Backbone as ProteinMPNN parsed JSONL, in Angstrom:
{"seq_chain_A": "MLPVFVVNNFGQFNHLILRMLRDLDIGARMIANSMPPEEVAAGCRGLVLGGGPDLSRAGNAGAYLDLGLPVLGICLGLHIIATRFGGTVSRGRSGGYGPVEVEIVEQDEILKGYPPHITVWASHADEVTGLPGSAVRLAGSSICAYEAIAVPDLHIYGLQWHPEVSHTGNGRLVYENFDRITREYGTS", "coords_chain_A": {"N_chain_A": [[0.837, -1.18, 0.0], [0.49, 2.224, -0.785], [2.171, 5.028, 0.798], [1.098, 7.643, 3.115], [1.698, 10.973, 2.37], [3.383, 13.503, 4.129], [3.335, 16.827, 3.847], [5.857, 19.094, 3.984], [5.634, 22.193, 5.08], [7.31, 23.928, 6.313], [6.711, 24.161, 9.002], [6.832, 24.074, 12.619], [5.828, 21.786, 13.819], [5.625, 19.726, 11.992], [7.246, 17.427, 11.916], [6.202, 16.093, 14.09], [3.717, 15.319, 13.172], [4.427, 13.374, 11.269], [5.672, 11.565, 13.01], [3.49, 10.828, 14.665], [1.813, 9.535, 12.811], [3.444, 7.359, 12.126], [3.67, 6.16, 14.655], [1.117, 5.214, 14.86], [1.202, 3.135, 13.153], [0.835, 3.794, 10.487], [1.777, 3.961, 7.247], [4.045, 6.378, 6.235], [5.578, 9.315, 4.839], [7.745, 12.107, 4.785], [7.649, 14.917, 2.679], [9.061, 17.493, 0.591], [7.505, 20.652, -0.045], [7.968, 21.407, -2.574], [7.983, 19.314, -4.314], [7.216, 17.951, -7.493], [3.825, 17.951, -8.664], [2.978, 15.672, -10.204], [4.706, 13.641, -9.37], [3.961, 13.436, -6.718], [1.299, 12.55, -6.995], [1.723, 10.002, -8.047], [2.957, 8.696, -5.973], [1.632, 8.378, -3.482], [-1.195, 7.733, -1.234], [-2.694, 9.609, -0.046], [-2.612, 12.925, 1.427], [-1.118, 14.911, 3.989], [-1.213, 18.191, 4.62], [1.081, 20.001, 6.122], [1.735, 22.404, 8.791], [2.986, 25.824, 8.76], [4.844, 28.941, 8.292], [3.53, 30.976, 6.645], [1.271, 31.657, 3.865], [2.838, 32.392, 1.671], [4.976, 30.682, 1.571], [4.128, 28.212, 0.731], [4.734, 26.68, -1.493], [4.22, 24.104, -3.859], [1.935, 23.157, -2.687], [-0.777, 23.976, -2.918], [-1.403, 23.168, -5.518], [-1.437, 20.445, -5.191], [-3.945, 19.879, -4.302], [-5.493, 19.447, -6.475], [-5.182, 16.869, -7.328], [-6.896, 14.776, -6.843], [-6.689, 13.258, -4.568], [-7.272, 12.2, -1.146], [-7.053, 14.728, 1.349], [-5.661, 16.185, 4.244], [-5.474, 19.111, 5.903], [-3.457, 20.932, 8.113], [-3.516, 23.658, 10.207], [-1.674, 25.972, 8.626], [-2.048, 24.348, 6.415], [-4.852, 24.146, 6.335], [-5.395, 26.802, 5.617], [-4.299, 26.896, 3.061], [-6.028, 25.151, 1.724], [-8.49, 26.545, 2.042], [-8.018, 29.009, 0.644], [-7.419, 28.073, -1.915], [-9.844, 27.089, -2.795], [-11.396, 29.339, -2.908], [-11.974, 30.698, -0.541], [-11.296, 32.949, 2.259], [-8.444, 34.124, 4.092], [-7.301, 35.651, 6.999], [-5.521, 37.859, 9.267], [-5.398, 36.601, 12.516], [-7.296, 37.294, 15.528], [-6.46, 36.419, 17.966], [-3.832, 35.525, 18.04], [-0.928, 33.833, 19.186], [0.028, 30.382, 20.113], [-2.116, 28.191, 21.966], [-4.547, 26.793, 24.32], [-7.795, 25.914, 23.104], [-11.279, 25.892, 23.214], [-13.301, 23.945, 21.34], [-16.21, 23.65, 19.37], [-17.837, 21.058, 17.846], [-19.728, 21.155, 15.048], [-20.66, 19.788, 12.912], [-20.71, 16.459, 12.302], [-18.525, 15.035, 10.549], [-16.733, 12.592, 8.511], [-14.01, 12.919, 9.14], [-13.952, 13.844, 11.739], [-15.154, 11.904, 13.144], [-16.243, 10.135, 15.986], [-15.541, 11.971, 17.929], [-16.544, 13.917, 20.805], [-19.145, 16.486, 21.218], [-17.837, 18.809, 22.162], [-14.471, 19.79, 22.402], [-11.113, 20.147, 23.677], [-8.439, 21.761, 22.254], [-5.138, 22.367, 20.852], [-4.038, 25.249, 19.447], [-2.978, 27.627, 16.939], [-3.672, 30.942, 16.192], [-2.607, 32.924, 14.589], [-2.986, 33.451, 11.912], [-6.109, 32.914, 10.247], [-8.97, 31.196, 8.855], [-11.366, 33.243, 7.443], [-13.375, 33.494, 5.676], [-15.551, 31.239, 4.301], [-15.023, 28.832, 1.751], [-17.172, 28.376, -1.11], [-17.671, 25.692, -1.817], [-17.206, 24.312, 0.46], [-17.876, 23.001, 3.791], [-18.618, 23.993, 7.122], [-17.181, 22.492, 9.873], [-16.418, 22.756, 12.537], [-16.137, 25.191, 15.177], [-15.122, 27.995, 17.252], [-15.113, 30.236, 20.111], [-13.329, 32.151, 19.363], [-12.753, 31.796, 16.711], [-14.479, 31.229, 13.81], [-14.165, 29.184, 11.958], [-12.826, 26.569, 12.732], [-12.565, 24.022, 11.784], [-12.99, 22.633, 8.559], [-14.52, 21.158, 5.629], [-14.271, 19.85, 2.321], [-16.391, 17.98, 1.242], [-17.098, 16.294, -0.986], [-14.694, 15.899, -2.24], [-13.102, 14.738, -0.37], [-11.461, 16.314, 1.245], [-10.052, 17.966, 3.952], [-9.713, 20.35, 6.583], [-8.043, 21.611, 9.45], [-7.778, 24.027, 12.0], [-6.436, 23.611, 14.305], [-3.83, 21.701, 16.034], [-3.637, 18.441, 15.923], [-1.554, 16.721, 16.363], [-0.024, 17.359, 18.569], [0.645, 16.907, 22.072], [-0.985, 18.391, 23.73], [-3.484, 18.526, 22.601], [-6.421, 16.927, 23.131], [-6.924, 13.508, 22.559], [-5.94, 13.624, 19.919], [-4.924, 11.838, 18.075], [-7.055, 10.483, 16.98], [-8.032, 11.943, 14.794], [-6.044, 11.417, 12.879], [-6.251, 8.644, 12.685], [-8.837, 8.468, 11.62], [-8.342, 9.792, 9.203], [-6.543, 8.022, 7.999], [-8.247, 5.833, 7.542], [-9.975, 7.037, 5.686], [-8.175, 7.527, 3.561], [-7.552, 4.923, 2.865], [-9.975, 4.069, 1.877], [-10.67, 5.927, -0.143], [-8.345, 6.832, -1.378], [-5.391, 6.477, -3.497], [-4.274, 3.224, -4.109]], "CA_chain_A": [[0.0, 0.0, 0.0], [1.238, 3.474, -0.85], [2.154, 5.772, 2.061], [0.555, 8.993, 3.205], [2.769, 11.969, 2.352], [3.269, 14.689, 4.969], [3.95, 17.919, 3.092], [6.578, 19.984, 4.884], [5.461, 23.613, 4.771], [8.251, 24.632, 7.182], [6.135, 24.346, 10.334], [7.603, 23.487, 13.713], [5.248, 20.528, 14.283], [5.463, 18.755, 10.905], [7.884, 16.163, 12.304], [5.3, 15.407, 15.02], [2.687, 14.67, 12.348], [5.047, 12.151, 10.752], [5.872, 10.657, 14.143], [2.206, 10.277, 15.095], [1.383, 8.565, 11.801], [4.26, 6.148, 12.288], [3.275, 5.53, 15.924], [-0.167, 4.556, 14.598], [1.481, 2.138, 12.112], [0.373, 4.299, 9.198], [2.928, 4.226, 6.397], [4.098, 7.811, 5.961], [6.861, 9.87, 4.407], [7.778, 13.568, 4.69], [8.131, 15.423, 1.391], [9.152, 18.946, 0.445], [6.371, 21.202, -0.781], [8.418, 21.704, -3.934], [7.896, 18.108, -5.136], [6.268, 18.12, -8.596], [2.537, 17.291, -8.415], [2.86, 14.348, -10.826], [5.412, 12.695, -8.504], [3.109, 13.259, -5.538], [0.146, 11.731, -7.398], [2.149, 8.625, -8.285], [3.654, 8.102, -4.841], [0.94, 8.305, -2.192], [-2.649, 7.499, -1.224], [-3.297, 10.773, 0.588], [-1.664, 13.955, 1.838], [-1.327, 15.814, 5.11], [-0.532, 19.467, 4.406], [1.5, 20.452, 7.437], [1.727, 23.822, 9.091], [4.103, 26.637, 8.321], [4.761, 30.344, 8.683], [2.499, 31.733, 5.932], [0.909, 31.158, 2.536], [3.873, 32.678, 0.675], [5.963, 29.595, 1.568], [3.385, 26.964, 0.539], [5.253, 25.925, -2.634], [3.237, 23.458, -4.739], [0.89, 22.522, -1.882], [-2.097, 24.27, -3.483], [-1.6, 22.333, -6.714], [-1.699, 19.063, -4.769], [-5.384, 19.733, -4.067], [-6.124, 19.094, -7.752], [-4.741, 15.524, -7.707], [-7.934, 13.782, -6.581], [-6.313, 12.477, -3.387], [-7.723, 12.735, 0.135], [-6.114, 15.688, 1.928], [-5.906, 16.745, 5.564], [-4.656, 20.296, 6.115], [-3.298, 21.328, 9.508], [-3.156, 25.06, 10.388], [-1.434, 26.539, 7.295], [-2.687, 23.451, 5.447], [-6.239, 24.609, 6.24], [-5.404, 28.069, 4.885], [-4.053, 26.552, 1.653], [-7.295, 24.601, 1.226], [-9.502, 27.604, 1.975], [-7.746, 29.968, -0.43], [-7.468, 27.374, -3.207], [-11.243, 26.905, -3.175], [-12.095, 30.617, -2.964], [-12.215, 31.288, 0.773], [-10.363, 33.996, 2.655], [-7.64, 33.962, 5.301], [-6.899, 36.954, 7.523], [-4.802, 37.853, 10.534], [-6.268, 36.235, 13.631], [-7.381, 38.247, 16.643], [-5.954, 35.833, 19.21], [-2.391, 35.35, 17.988], [-0.11, 32.646, 19.375], [-0.442, 29.047, 20.47], [-2.756, 28.021, 23.255], [-5.717, 25.911, 24.337], [-9.031, 26.468, 22.554], [-12.463, 25.036, 23.324], [-13.901, 23.857, 20.01], [-17.507, 22.988, 19.254], [-18.039, 20.355, 16.577], [-21.096, 21.454, 14.614], [-20.997, 18.831, 11.844], [-19.935, 15.222, 12.494], [-18.056, 14.491, 9.283], [-15.899, 11.403, 8.704], [-12.705, 13.236, 9.719], [-14.128, 14.077, 13.176], [-15.945, 10.792, 13.671], [-15.816, 9.631, 17.286], [-15.315, 13.048, 18.893], [-17.733, 14.483, 21.453], [-19.496, 17.797, 20.663], [-16.891, 19.841, 22.6], [-13.125, 19.273, 22.654], [-10.061, 21.127, 23.915], [-7.362, 21.544, 21.293], [-4.019, 23.3, 20.881], [-4.11, 25.909, 18.144], [-2.423, 28.951, 16.7], [-4.591, 31.762, 15.409], [-1.923, 34.066, 13.997], [-3.835, 33.619, 10.73], [-7.245, 31.995, 10.322], [-9.964, 31.296, 7.79], [-12.415, 34.207, 7.783], [-14.438, 33.341, 4.692], [-15.652, 29.832, 3.901], [-15.215, 28.602, 0.316], [-18.524, 27.943, -1.451], [-17.78, 24.232, -1.902], [-16.831, 23.746, 1.76], [-18.803, 23.064, 4.92], [-18.017, 24.249, 8.43], [-17.282, 21.335, 10.76], [-16.206, 23.137, 13.935], [-15.801, 26.582, 15.438], [-14.855, 28.338, 18.65], [-15.46, 31.62, 20.433], [-12.356, 33.067, 18.758], [-12.578, 31.509, 15.282], [-15.681, 30.546, 13.298], [-13.832, 28.039, 11.103], [-11.767, 25.741, 13.314], [-12.442, 22.848, 10.904], [-13.849, 22.664, 7.379], [-14.365, 20.024, 4.71], [-14.824, 19.83, 0.968], [-16.724, 16.56, 1.4], [-17.104, 15.526, -2.233], [-13.306, 15.64, -2.633], [-12.406, 14.153, 0.79], [-10.457, 17.293, 1.656], [-10.403, 18.43, 5.288], [-8.747, 21.262, 7.172], [-8.183, 21.924, 10.874], [-6.94, 25.118, 12.487], [-5.666, 23.129, 15.454], [-2.748, 20.73, 15.845], [-3.936, 17.182, 16.605], [-0.328, 15.948, 16.582], [0.652, 17.733, 19.813], [0.069, 16.237, 23.244], [-1.962, 19.276, 24.371], [-4.797, 18.295, 21.994], [-6.988, 15.677, 23.622], [-7.264, 12.462, 21.586], [-5.613, 14.091, 18.575], [-4.627, 10.713, 17.177], [-8.287, 10.052, 16.326], [-8.075, 12.607, 13.481], [-5.155, 10.7, 11.966], [-6.857, 7.326, 12.446], [-9.934, 8.693, 10.677], [-7.781, 10.113, 7.893], [-6.016, 6.77, 7.454], [-9.401, 5.082, 7.02], [-10.431, 7.748, 4.489], [-7.227, 7.294, 2.465], [-7.674, 3.524, 2.444], [-11.218, 3.92, 1.135], [-10.805, 6.824, -1.293], [-7.063, 7.199, -1.954], [-4.733, 5.584, -4.443], [-3.666, 2.096, -3.395]], "C_chain_A": [[0.882, 1.243, 0.0], [1.153, 4.217, 0.486], [1.284, 7.027, 1.97], [1.755, 9.932, 3.181], [2.417, 13.103, 3.308], [4.035, 15.791, 4.256], [4.549, 18.917, 4.082], [6.443, 21.419, 4.384], [6.244, 24.488, 5.747], [7.698, 24.927, 8.572], [6.91, 23.587, 11.394], [7.064, 22.148, 14.193], [5.141, 19.46, 13.195], [6.106, 17.41, 11.229], [7.008, 15.383, 13.283], [4.141, 14.736, 14.289], [3.227, 13.342, 11.842], [5.215, 11.124, 11.866], [4.555, 10.02, 14.58], [1.704, 9.242, 14.095], [2.152, 7.261, 11.956], [3.926, 5.412, 13.582], [1.957, 4.778, 15.784], [-0.038, 3.459, 13.537], [0.856, 2.505, 10.772], [1.619, 4.615, 8.384], [2.937, 5.682, 5.974], [5.509, 8.226, 5.587], [6.728, 11.387, 4.332], [8.308, 13.949, 3.31], [8.218, 16.943, 1.443], [7.95, 19.448, -0.342], [6.748, 21.671, -2.185], [8.358, 20.482, -4.85], [6.872, 18.331, -6.251], [4.973, 17.343, -8.346], [2.42, 15.897, -9.022], [3.598, 13.275, -10.019], [4.608, 12.413, -7.237], [1.969, 12.31, -5.874], [0.526, 10.269, -7.548], [2.663, 7.927, -7.028], [2.888, 7.92, -3.556], [-0.547, 8.044, -2.36], [-3.402, 8.641, -0.571], [-2.217, 11.698, 1.106], [-2.095, 14.63, 3.126], [-0.519, 17.064, 4.794], [-0.205, 20.032, 5.776], [1.447, 21.954, 7.585], [2.963, 24.525, 8.571], [3.862, 28.096, 8.629], [3.671, 31.148, 7.966], [2.322, 31.194, 4.52], [1.995, 31.385, 1.485], [4.913, 31.564, 0.576], [5.331, 28.235, 1.314], [3.825, 26.165, -0.685], [4.154, 25.408, -3.54], [2.028, 22.909, -3.988], [-0.512, 22.791, -2.416], [-2.407, 23.412, -4.693], [-1.903, 20.885, -6.345], [-3.192, 18.814, -4.536], [-6.138, 19.336, -5.33], [-5.837, 17.654, -8.174], [-5.788, 14.439, -7.476], [-7.639, 12.874, -5.403], [-6.999, 13.038, -2.144], [-6.633, 13.624, 0.737], [-6.606, 16.103, 3.306], [-4.95, 17.912, 5.739], [-4.651, 20.687, 7.581], [-2.792, 22.77, 9.548], [-2.916, 25.724, 9.026], [-2.048, 25.659, 6.215], [-4.153, 23.785, 5.249], [-6.315, 25.88, 5.406], [-5.182, 27.839, 3.392], [-5.336, 26.033, 1.021], [-8.312, 25.719, 1.028], [-9.253, 28.546, 0.803], [-7.823, 29.315, -1.805], [-8.903, 27.227, -3.717], [-12.064, 28.191, -3.088], [-12.453, 31.246, -1.633], [-11.188, 32.366, 1.077], [-9.676, 33.642, 3.972], [-7.182, 35.35, 5.713], [-6.106, 36.762, 8.808], [-5.786, 37.519, 11.647], [-6.248, 37.279, 14.734], [-6.655, 37.738, 17.874], [-4.477, 35.49, 19.193], [-1.875, 33.96, 18.246], [-0.797, 31.369, 19.796], [-1.091, 29.03, 21.843], [-3.957, 27.106, 23.164], [-6.955, 26.646, 23.827], [-10.137, 25.433, 22.749], [-13.197, 25.084, 21.992], [-15.232, 23.126, 20.098], [-17.608, 22.352, 17.873], [-19.504, 20.527, 16.196], [-21.578, 20.512, 13.517], [-20.109, 17.608, 12.021], [-19.597, 14.621, 11.134], [-17.131, 13.316, 9.566], [-14.538, 11.715, 9.316], [-12.794, 13.436, 11.235], [-14.964, 12.991, 13.842], [-15.36, 10.311, 15.004], [-15.552, 10.7, 18.327], [-16.624, 13.477, 19.55], [-18.01, 15.881, 20.876], [-18.538, 18.932, 21.043], [-15.55, 19.191, 22.927], [-12.18, 20.436, 22.944], [-8.887, 20.773, 23.021], [-6.268, 22.584, 21.516], [-3.933, 23.926, 19.499], [-3.33, 27.211, 18.142], [-3.42, 29.704, 15.835], [-3.905, 33.03, 14.913], [-2.627, 34.457, 12.699], [-4.959, 32.612, 10.86], [-8.172, 32.205, 9.134], [-11.066, 32.234, 8.27], [-13.568, 34.176, 6.789], [-14.43, 31.926, 4.157], [-15.796, 29.717, 2.387], [-16.615, 28.056, 0.045], [-18.713, 26.444, -1.472], [-17.53, 23.537, -0.568], [-17.971, 23.846, 2.765], [-18.008, 23.29, 6.201], [-18.258, 23.032, 9.305], [-17.191, 21.718, 12.231], [-15.839, 24.607, 14.029], [-15.528, 26.782, 16.912], [-15.261, 29.784, 18.884], [-14.5, 32.614, 19.794], [-12.184, 32.868, 17.255], [-13.772, 30.691, 14.784], [-15.351, 29.252, 12.574], [-12.624, 27.285, 11.644], [-11.547, 24.474, 12.493], [-13.44, 22.997, 9.769], [-13.627, 21.391, 6.571], [-14.895, 20.419, 3.344], [-15.19, 18.362, 0.776], [-16.663, 15.74, 0.121], [-15.7, 15.134, -2.681], [-12.498, 14.969, -1.522], [-11.202, 15.008, 1.184], [-10.944, 17.941, 2.946], [-9.325, 19.379, 5.787], [-9.079, 21.575, 8.612], [-7.279, 23.093, 11.22], [-6.005, 24.622, 13.591], [-4.659, 22.053, 15.056], [-3.056, 19.438, 16.599], [-2.69, 16.37, 16.946], [0.389, 16.301, 17.883], [-0.09, 17.153, 21.014], [-0.992, 17.085, 23.942], [-3.366, 19.125, 23.794], [-5.296, 16.936, 22.455], [-7.396, 14.742, 22.496], [-7.021, 12.899, 20.139], [-5.373, 12.974, 17.585], [-5.864, 10.243, 16.427], [-8.446, 10.693, 14.946], [-7.247, 11.819, 12.477], [-5.647, 9.279, 11.698], [-8.014, 7.447, 11.459], [-9.4, 8.981, 9.279], [-7.186, 8.871, 7.231], [-7.141, 5.944, 6.832], [-9.914, 5.716, 5.721], [-9.49, 7.478, 3.319], [-7.286, 5.857, 1.969], [-8.914, 3.322, 1.579], [-11.229, 4.716, -0.167], [-9.487, 7.179, -1.976], [-6.571, 6.192, -2.972], [-4.082, 4.452, -3.667], [-2.32, 1.78, -3.996]], "O_chain_A": [[1.893, 1.3, 0.7], [0.181, 4.058, 1.223], [0.809, 7.408, 0.9], [2.729, 9.707, 3.901], [1.293, 13.605, 3.3], [5.25, 15.696, 4.083], [3.844, 19.503, 4.904], [7.061, 21.806, 3.391], [5.889, 25.643, 5.98], [8.168, 25.844, 9.245], [7.562, 22.583, 11.106], [7.766, 21.432, 14.907], [4.611, 18.381, 13.457], [5.571, 16.365, 10.86], [7.057, 14.153, 13.312], [3.639, 13.703, 14.733], [2.571, 12.307, 11.968], [4.927, 9.942, 11.675], [4.499, 8.817, 14.835], [1.221, 8.182, 14.493], [1.563, 6.181, 11.918], [3.901, 4.182, 13.608], [1.709, 3.813, 16.508], [-1.043, 2.917, 13.076], [0.406, 1.639, 10.022], [2.43, 5.448, 8.789], [1.956, 6.175, 5.418], [6.492, 7.587, 5.962], [5.708, 11.897, 3.867], [9.289, 13.38, 2.831], [7.536, 17.592, 2.236], [7.435, 18.743, -1.211], [5.931, 22.261, -2.891], [8.651, 20.595, -6.04], [5.782, 18.841, -5.994], [5.013, 16.208, -7.872], [1.816, 15.017, -8.409], [3.164, 12.124, -9.986], [4.583, 11.284, -6.747], [1.7, 11.37, -5.126], [-0.264, 9.387, -7.213], [2.793, 6.703, -7.01], [3.43, 7.356, -2.606], [-1.091, 8.119, -3.461], [-4.632, 8.635, -0.549], [-1.053, 11.314, 1.214], [-3.279, 14.892, 3.339], [0.708, 17.013, 4.709], [-1.089, 20.485, 6.503], [1.154, 22.682, 6.636], [3.867, 23.902, 8.015], [2.814, 28.463, 9.16], [2.959, 31.921, 8.607], [3.117, 30.383, 4.043], [2.064, 30.642, 0.506], [5.658, 31.505, -0.403], [5.925, 27.209, 1.643], [3.326, 25.059, -0.893], [3.266, 26.157, -3.946], [1.176, 22.259, -4.594], [-1.36, 21.9, -2.367], [-3.543, 22.976, -4.877], [-2.557, 20.176, -7.109], [-3.646, 17.67, -4.569], [-7.299, 18.931, -5.259], [-6.216, 17.255, -9.275], [-5.582, 13.293, -7.877], [-8.271, 11.828, -5.253], [-7.281, 14.235, -2.091], [-5.445, 13.315, 0.647], [-7.796, 16.34, 3.515], [-3.734, 17.72, 5.724], [-5.701, 20.764, 8.218], [-1.742, 23.068, 8.978], [-3.886, 26.017, 8.327], [-2.521, 26.171, 5.201], [-4.657, 23.721, 4.128], [-7.211, 26.018, 4.573], [-5.797, 28.503, 2.557], [-5.691, 26.428, -0.089], [-8.923, 25.827, -0.035], [-10.176, 28.85, 0.047], [-8.254, 29.955, -2.765], [-9.145, 27.24, -4.924], [-13.291, 28.147, -3.182], [-13.175, 32.242, -1.603], [-10.318, 32.66, 0.258], [-10.237, 32.965, 4.833], [-6.728, 36.135, 4.88], [-6.029, 35.664, 9.358], [-6.877, 38.087, 11.712], [-5.299, 38.053, 14.855], [-6.27, 38.527, 18.737], [-3.913, 35.189, 20.245], [-2.317, 33.002, 17.612], [-2.024, 31.278, 19.834], [-0.681, 29.748, 22.756], [-4.348, 26.688, 22.074], [-7.14, 27.836, 24.081], [-9.948, 24.247, 22.48], [-13.66, 26.143, 21.569], [-15.367, 22.123, 20.799], [-17.479, 23.032, 16.855], [-20.403, 20.103, 16.923], [-22.773, 20.45, 13.23], [-18.888, 17.707, 11.902], [-20.337, 13.774, 10.634], [-16.779, 13.064, 10.718], [-13.956, 10.843, 9.96], [-11.81, 13.219, 11.941], [-15.423, 13.153, 14.973], [-14.153, 10.108, 15.132], [-15.355, 10.378, 19.499], [-17.686, 13.409, 18.931], [-17.19, 16.405, 20.122], [-18.44, 19.919, 20.314], [-15.489, 18.182, 23.63], [-12.416, 21.565, 22.513], [-8.402, 19.642, 23.023], [-6.444, 23.546, 22.263], [-3.775, 23.225, 18.5], [-3.061, 27.808, 19.184], [-3.946, 29.164, 14.862], [-4.532, 34.086, 14.824], [-2.837, 35.638, 12.422], [-4.797, 31.575, 11.504], [-8.159, 33.256, 8.494], [-11.627, 32.054, 9.35], [-14.62, 34.767, 7.035], [-13.424, 31.463, 3.621], [-16.606, 30.429, 1.793], [-17.179, 27.351, 0.882], [-19.805, 25.96, -1.176], [-17.631, 22.314, -0.474], [-18.892, 24.649, 2.62], [-16.873, 22.833, 6.336], [-19.395, 22.588, 9.466], [-17.814, 21.079, 13.079], [-15.302, 25.192, 13.088], [-15.68, 25.865, 17.72], [-15.699, 30.472, 17.962], [-14.818, 33.799, 19.692], [-11.54, 33.682, 16.594], [-14.036, 29.596, 15.281], [-16.157, 28.322, 12.568], [-11.533, 27.356, 11.079], [-10.452, 23.912, 12.508], [-14.577, 23.426, 9.97], [-12.672, 20.649, 6.8], [-15.832, 21.207, 3.221], [-14.41, 17.588, 0.221], [-16.214, 14.594, 0.149], [-15.527, 14.158, -3.411], [-11.322, 14.663, -1.72], [-10.101, 14.511, 1.42], [-12.082, 18.403, 3.036], [-8.152, 19.224, 5.447], [-10.241, 21.779, 8.964], [-6.131, 23.142, 10.777], [-4.913, 25.159, 13.779], [-4.635, 21.571, 13.923], [-2.77, 19.342, 17.793], [-2.763, 15.428, 17.736], [1.328, 15.603, 18.266], [-1.301, 16.939, 20.967], [-1.82, 16.545, 24.675], [-4.339, 19.546, 24.42], [-4.662, 15.913, 22.194], [-8.127, 15.135, 21.587], [-7.806, 12.578, 19.247], [-5.593, 13.144, 16.386], [-5.745, 9.662, 15.348], [-8.946, 10.048, 14.024], [-7.69, 11.58, 11.354], [-5.474, 8.766, 10.592], [-8.153, 6.617, 10.561], [-9.934, 8.482, 8.289], [-7.319, 8.695, 6.02], [-6.998, 5.421, 5.727], [-10.247, 5.008, 4.77], [-9.949, 7.229, 2.205], [-7.09, 5.601, 0.781], [-8.91, 2.504, 0.659], [-11.738, 4.239, -1.181], [-9.503, 7.772, -3.055], [-7.233, 5.198, -3.27], [-3.407, 4.698, -2.667], [-1.641, 0.86, -3.54]]}, "name": "protein", "num_of_chains": 1, "seq": "MLPVFVVNNFGQFNHLILRMLRDLDIGARMIANSMPPEEVAAGCRGLVLGGGPDLSRAGNAGAYLDLGLPVLGICLGLHIIATRFGGTVSRGRSGGYGPVEVEIVEQDEILKGYPPHITVWASHADEVTGLPGSAVRLAGSSICAYEAIAVPDLHIYGLQWHPEVSHTGNGRLVYENFDRITREYGTS"}
């Protein structure tokens, strides 16, 4: 079975995404966001777009959304998804990393198994402020309306928070759900 690629967008937690996938016995490999899209399409069954400093350093990550693969975007990965599909990203009001109480408003397959309210670890230096027309809102908080979104028909998901860090309760469930999605809808 092909691995899941973790796209390195220069974020400080991308290595933790790879580690969590491997700890869950999910075949995974870190790639640079400069890898040509055709090589990405041929080499994996799904993508995790990792975090990073800002959209200007996203490389080819936006083009990867056109490959027909399941995608999970984390923090900057969410912003890449939102802007690629016509949404907007703006400077957040709350700034740096910290705990956030999130309300799940739509139980989609990526958030399957979570209770209606969870505590997560997130950065809101930038955040989605306008939802793309093809996307649905999955979760929000008192400081950010779009903590999680999905483009369900394409099996593309984005989270503002970091499920790979220990401060996020049961974060591994997101990656287990994504593994199941890639096995069902990704390239084998």
